[in-house]
XYZ file of C-alpha atoms in Angstrom:
335
model
C 145.056 19.914 217.124
C 144.932 22.687 214.552
C 145.337 21.801 210.881
C 147.725 23.817 208.697
C 144.733 25.543 207.117
C 143.229 26.443 210.498
C 146.524 27.862 211.729
C 146.946 29.989 208.586
C 143.369 31.224 209.113
C 144.293 32.251 212.665
C 147.590 33.891 211.626
C 147.167 35.143 208.046
C 150.169 37.474 208.334
C 152.599 34.838 209.610
C 155.547 33.585 207.559
C 153.983 30.134 207.397
C 150.983 31.638 205.618
C 153.414 33.068 203.069
C 155.048 29.696 202.448
C 158.229 30.041 204.547
C 160.052 26.697 205.002
C 160.752 25.126 208.389
C 164.549 25.159 208.828
C 165.027 22.063 211.016
C 163.378 19.372 213.087
C 163.579 21.527 216.205
C 160.122 23.100 216.533
C 159.834 26.707 215.543
C 157.940 29.282 217.505
C 154.945 28.899 215.201
C 154.991 25.113 215.732
C 154.847 25.527 219.484
C 152.212 28.255 219.167
C 150.034 25.860 217.213
C 150.475 23.150 219.847
C 149.793 25.557 222.689
C 146.603 26.902 221.115
C 145.372 23.348 220.576
C 146.092 22.485 224.199
C 144.259 25.650 225.299
C 141.054 24.870 223.417
C 139.223 24.385 226.736
C 139.412 28.130 227.386
C 136.509 30.420 226.526
C 136.294 31.717 222.964
C 136.817 35.275 224.237
C 140.028 34.340 226.033
C 141.309 32.362 223.049
C 140.573 35.295 220.775
C 142.669 37.617 222.950
C 145.535 35.117 223.143
C 145.455 34.573 219.386
C 145.620 38.305 218.753
C 148.570 38.638 221.132
C 150.392 35.731 219.486
C 150.090 37.415 216.106
C 152.480 40.093 217.353
C 155.068 37.510 218.481
C 154.641 35.425 215.336
C 155.454 38.385 213.131
C 158.822 38.634 214.881
C 159.667 35.089 216.001
C 157.688 32.941 213.596
C 160.427 30.780 212.013
C 162.873 30.972 214.932
C 163.766 27.634 216.431
C 162.249 27.561 219.882
C 165.620 26.805 221.486
C 167.181 29.916 219.906
C 164.757 32.359 221.518
C 166.470 34.119 224.403
C 165.431 36.250 227.332
C 167.179 39.297 225.881
C 165.326 38.954 222.569
C 161.910 38.707 224.217
C 162.597 41.459 226.742
C 163.838 43.827 224.056
C 160.724 43.247 221.967
C 158.366 43.647 224.917
C 160.010 46.807 226.200
C 160.364 48.554 222.851
C 156.671 48.740 221.999
C 155.639 51.512 224.370
C 152.796 49.379 225.693
C 150.913 50.429 228.775
C 151.691 48.239 231.766
C 148.473 46.204 231.690
C 148.649 45.634 227.945
C 152.307 44.572 228.201
C 151.418 42.025 230.880
C 148.561 40.636 228.787
C 150.764 40.338 225.696
C 153.231 38.231 227.672
C 150.666 35.678 228.877
C 150.429 33.553 225.702
C 154.155 33.953 225.013
C 154.936 32.503 228.437
C 152.473 29.694 227.738
C 154.141 28.739 224.457
C 157.624 28.784 225.943
C 156.474 26.878 229.033
C 155.066 24.125 226.836
C 158.430 23.840 225.082
C 160.113 23.579 228.494
C 157.674 20.928 229.770
C 158.149 18.958 226.545
C 161.891 18.913 227.233
C 162.772 20.924 224.138
C 164.349 23.818 226.039
C 166.121 23.825 229.408
C 164.229 26.796 230.849
C 161.479 29.237 230.000
C 163.094 32.600 229.120
C 159.722 34.338 228.999
C 158.966 33.179 232.529
C 161.800 35.366 233.838
C 160.287 38.575 232.495
C 158.510 40.277 235.356
C 155.119 41.864 234.922
C 155.004 45.625 234.979
C 153.328 47.184 237.980
C 149.769 48.211 237.212
C 148.059 50.986 239.106
C 144.761 49.614 240.353
C 141.717 51.710 239.706
C 139.807 52.258 242.945
C 136.058 51.597 243.070
C 134.023 54.493 241.713
C 130.532 53.759 243.023
C 127.433 55.855 242.613
C 125.722 57.577 245.499
C 122.185 56.608 246.485
C 120.728 59.825 245.024
C 122.525 59.216 241.719
C 121.165 55.669 241.583
C 117.594 56.915 241.975
C 118.132 59.567 239.303
C 119.536 56.987 236.877
C 116.689 54.508 237.344
C 114.092 57.276 237.044
C 115.681 58.590 233.838
C 115.921 55.123 232.320
C 112.220 54.458 232.945
C 111.337 57.771 231.321
C 113.699 57.567 228.339
C 113.959 53.902 227.363
C 112.090 50.632 227.306
C 111.096 49.457 230.778
C 113.286 46.359 230.403
C 116.433 48.498 230.357
C 115.598 50.122 233.684
C 114.712 46.730 235.157
C 118.079 45.238 234.176
C 120.160 48.136 235.459
C 118.205 48.504 238.703
C 118.539 44.763 239.304
C 122.271 44.958 238.610
C 122.784 47.773 241.102
C 120.784 46.139 243.872
C 122.214 42.617 243.585
C 125.894 43.312 242.925
C 125.936 40.641 240.231
C 128.509 41.036 237.477
C 127.058 42.262 234.164
C 128.000 38.941 232.564
C 126.033 37.125 235.282
C 122.949 39.335 235.016
C 122.508 38.826 231.274
C 122.711 35.034 231.660
C 120.224 34.832 234.569
C 117.220 32.600 233.902
C 113.822 32.541 235.568
C 114.513 29.039 236.850
C 117.360 30.547 238.888
C 114.930 32.684 240.910
C 113.597 31.294 244.176
C 110.580 33.547 244.662
C 109.545 32.019 247.983
C 112.922 32.462 249.656
C 113.856 35.630 247.768
C 117.066 34.283 246.233
C 118.759 34.420 242.845
C 121.134 31.559 242.050
C 124.241 32.689 240.164
C 125.872 29.795 238.349
C 126.780 31.043 234.873
C 128.000 34.082 232.949
C 128.061 35.156 229.300
C 130.835 36.932 227.425
C 131.427 37.206 223.668
C 128.176 35.336 223.128
C 129.407 32.289 225.005
C 127.937 31.011 228.262
C 130.368 29.631 230.820
C 131.053 29.253 234.536
C 131.209 32.274 236.816
C 134.502 34.111 237.234
C 135.192 32.313 240.524
C 133.907 28.930 239.262
C 131.545 28.868 242.249
C 127.758 28.884 242.478
C 126.248 31.350 244.936
C 122.812 32.502 246.072
C 122.191 36.239 246.208
C 119.604 37.460 248.708
C 117.207 39.792 246.932
C 116.397 43.079 248.627
C 113.233 45.079 248.035
C 114.643 47.038 245.068
C 115.895 43.881 243.328
C 112.503 42.206 243.842
C 110.743 45.265 242.454
C 112.887 45.170 239.298
C 112.079 41.475 238.845
C 108.380 42.160 239.373
C 108.455 44.762 236.602
C 110.366 42.389 234.318
C 107.872 39.545 234.718
C 105.497 41.133 232.250
C 108.132 40.946 229.520
C 109.839 37.551 229.761
C 108.377 35.400 232.561
C 105.946 33.475 230.352
C 108.782 32.540 227.998
C 110.433 30.707 230.888
C 113.930 31.419 229.629
C 116.238 34.330 230.328
C 115.103 37.055 232.693
C 116.481 39.990 230.716
C 116.303 40.491 226.964
C 117.395 43.164 224.550
C 114.166 45.126 223.865
C 115.371 45.896 220.343
C 116.030 42.297 219.259
C 113.806 40.366 221.660
C 116.774 38.089 222.338
C 119.075 37.704 225.361
C 122.147 39.949 225.389
C 125.297 38.244 224.135
C 127.508 40.645 226.112
C 127.226 43.815 228.197
C 128.612 46.291 225.647
C 125.234 47.085 223.993
C 123.827 48.000 227.420
C 126.774 50.243 228.196
C 126.878 51.969 224.817
C 123.153 52.392 224.142
C 121.844 53.140 227.634
C 124.382 53.399 230.462
C 126.812 55.957 229.013
C 124.105 58.195 227.465
C 122.183 58.232 230.754
C 125.197 59.318 232.795
C 125.914 62.025 230.220
C 122.334 63.263 230.254
C 122.310 63.503 234.049
C 125.742 65.129 234.283
C 127.148 62.202 236.270
C 130.824 61.329 235.832
C 131.337 58.459 233.397
C 131.910 55.039 234.909
C 132.066 51.528 233.543
C 128.878 49.508 233.797
C 130.789 47.213 236.178
C 130.580 49.998 238.783
C 127.041 48.809 239.511
C 128.722 45.994 241.440
C 130.857 48.404 243.456
C 127.795 50.580 244.057
C 125.938 47.643 245.567
C 128.838 46.832 247.885
C 129.341 50.386 249.107
C 125.627 51.105 249.605
C 125.319 48.013 251.774
C 128.463 48.740 253.764
C 127.456 52.359 254.349
C 124.096 51.080 255.599
C 125.966 49.020 258.191
C 125.799 45.571 256.568
C 128.212 42.942 257.874
C 131.285 42.819 255.558
C 131.222 39.008 255.632
C 127.622 39.017 254.388
C 128.537 41.477 251.637
C 131.476 39.258 250.636
C 129.171 36.233 250.328
C 126.714 38.240 248.249
C 129.510 39.235 245.875
C 130.809 35.676 245.663
C 134.119 36.193 247.484
C 135.620 33.270 249.390
C 136.296 35.459 252.413
C 135.928 39.114 253.352
C 139.588 40.052 252.865
C 138.894 41.625 249.478
C 135.892 43.517 250.837
C 137.943 44.851 253.750
C 140.756 45.884 251.410
C 138.839 47.299 248.453
C 136.028 48.989 250.369
C 137.840 50.021 253.566
C 137.014 53.694 253.017
C 133.288 53.045 252.995
C 133.481 50.658 255.943
C 135.360 53.319 257.915
C 132.749 55.883 256.931
C 129.917 53.678 258.166
C 131.742 52.904 261.420
C 132.452 56.584 262.079
C 128.806 57.430 261.496
C 127.767 54.772 264.002
C 130.222 55.980 266.617
C 129.269 59.606 266.032
C 125.627 58.608 266.447
C 126.391 57.001 269.805
C 128.211 60.118 270.980
C 125.429 62.404 269.794
C 122.823 60.245 271.506
C 124.797 60.368 274.757
C 125.507 64.075 274.807
C 122.152 65.171 273.440
C 120.594 63.735 276.555
C 122.712 65.973 278.783
C 122.552 69.073 276.610
C 119.450 70.383 278.378
C 121.352 70.369 281.659
C 124.142 72.579 280.323
C 124.176 75.927 282.181
C 123.299 78.950 280.091
C 125.346 82.151 280.078
C 124.922 84.190 283.273
C 122.946 81.320 284.837
C 123.550 80.732 288.540
C 125.267 77.358 288.728
C 124.846 76.948 292.482
């Protein structure tokens, strides 16, 4: 449970921080916010930070309101008047719903007014993978321009499909050199190590390019026996992926004239390269850590179709190429 001092430290602009009195024994919005944050302490520090920042907005407007006086119309009007983009609006509503739901479950209010506010529709960004030639250009440029460890990390990311947060938390003990596997069982964001996004451990089969990147990296960190990839500037493991993106990924794409993409597109690149090469979608799904291949079939259908069409076209070409020599030429006597 948060102390008064801790809560004021979290919400320095709230009315409580300025000494506003609590009007009655019915909990106020700030009371329930404090309880909800305490009950959510099991969440990652990054998630809690985002929720705390979102709650600051609601506290500025609902701080001393009794929780049972907060209505759907009040919340909806506030949410819709800010001009937020759809995704941001949805994220801002998450902790508000949590606070109001706790009040409902505690029997303080009869229903959760925030729970009735529908999320705005968000246009999903399609995958924007790199082509094989672009991948080779990027790795080549990285090895020429930066420390070898940077190229090793990015090449490994592209050819394993691991999330950036998973790559930077990979340890040498997770590598099965004999079987050619990398065990993925943790991730790191905001400097905090935690379970993977799906809360499942998986083994990624290492292809030749991934093994080559690891082989190059051995000279730098293997004897330490700790993390596989380190920041060459600090000599320490990366706390998050942003330094990689800002210092190396974005400048490299700019230098090569390649359209900007998030560093996360290395994961999509891995999936599409494998699918275009004819890999089984179920195998690709397991590599990526998906429970089934539904997401692969949905997200990467265009590349699967492209690979299938190439296969079918190859069959047709093989069939008709064999009979092409028997095709009569112009003015040739057919009989």
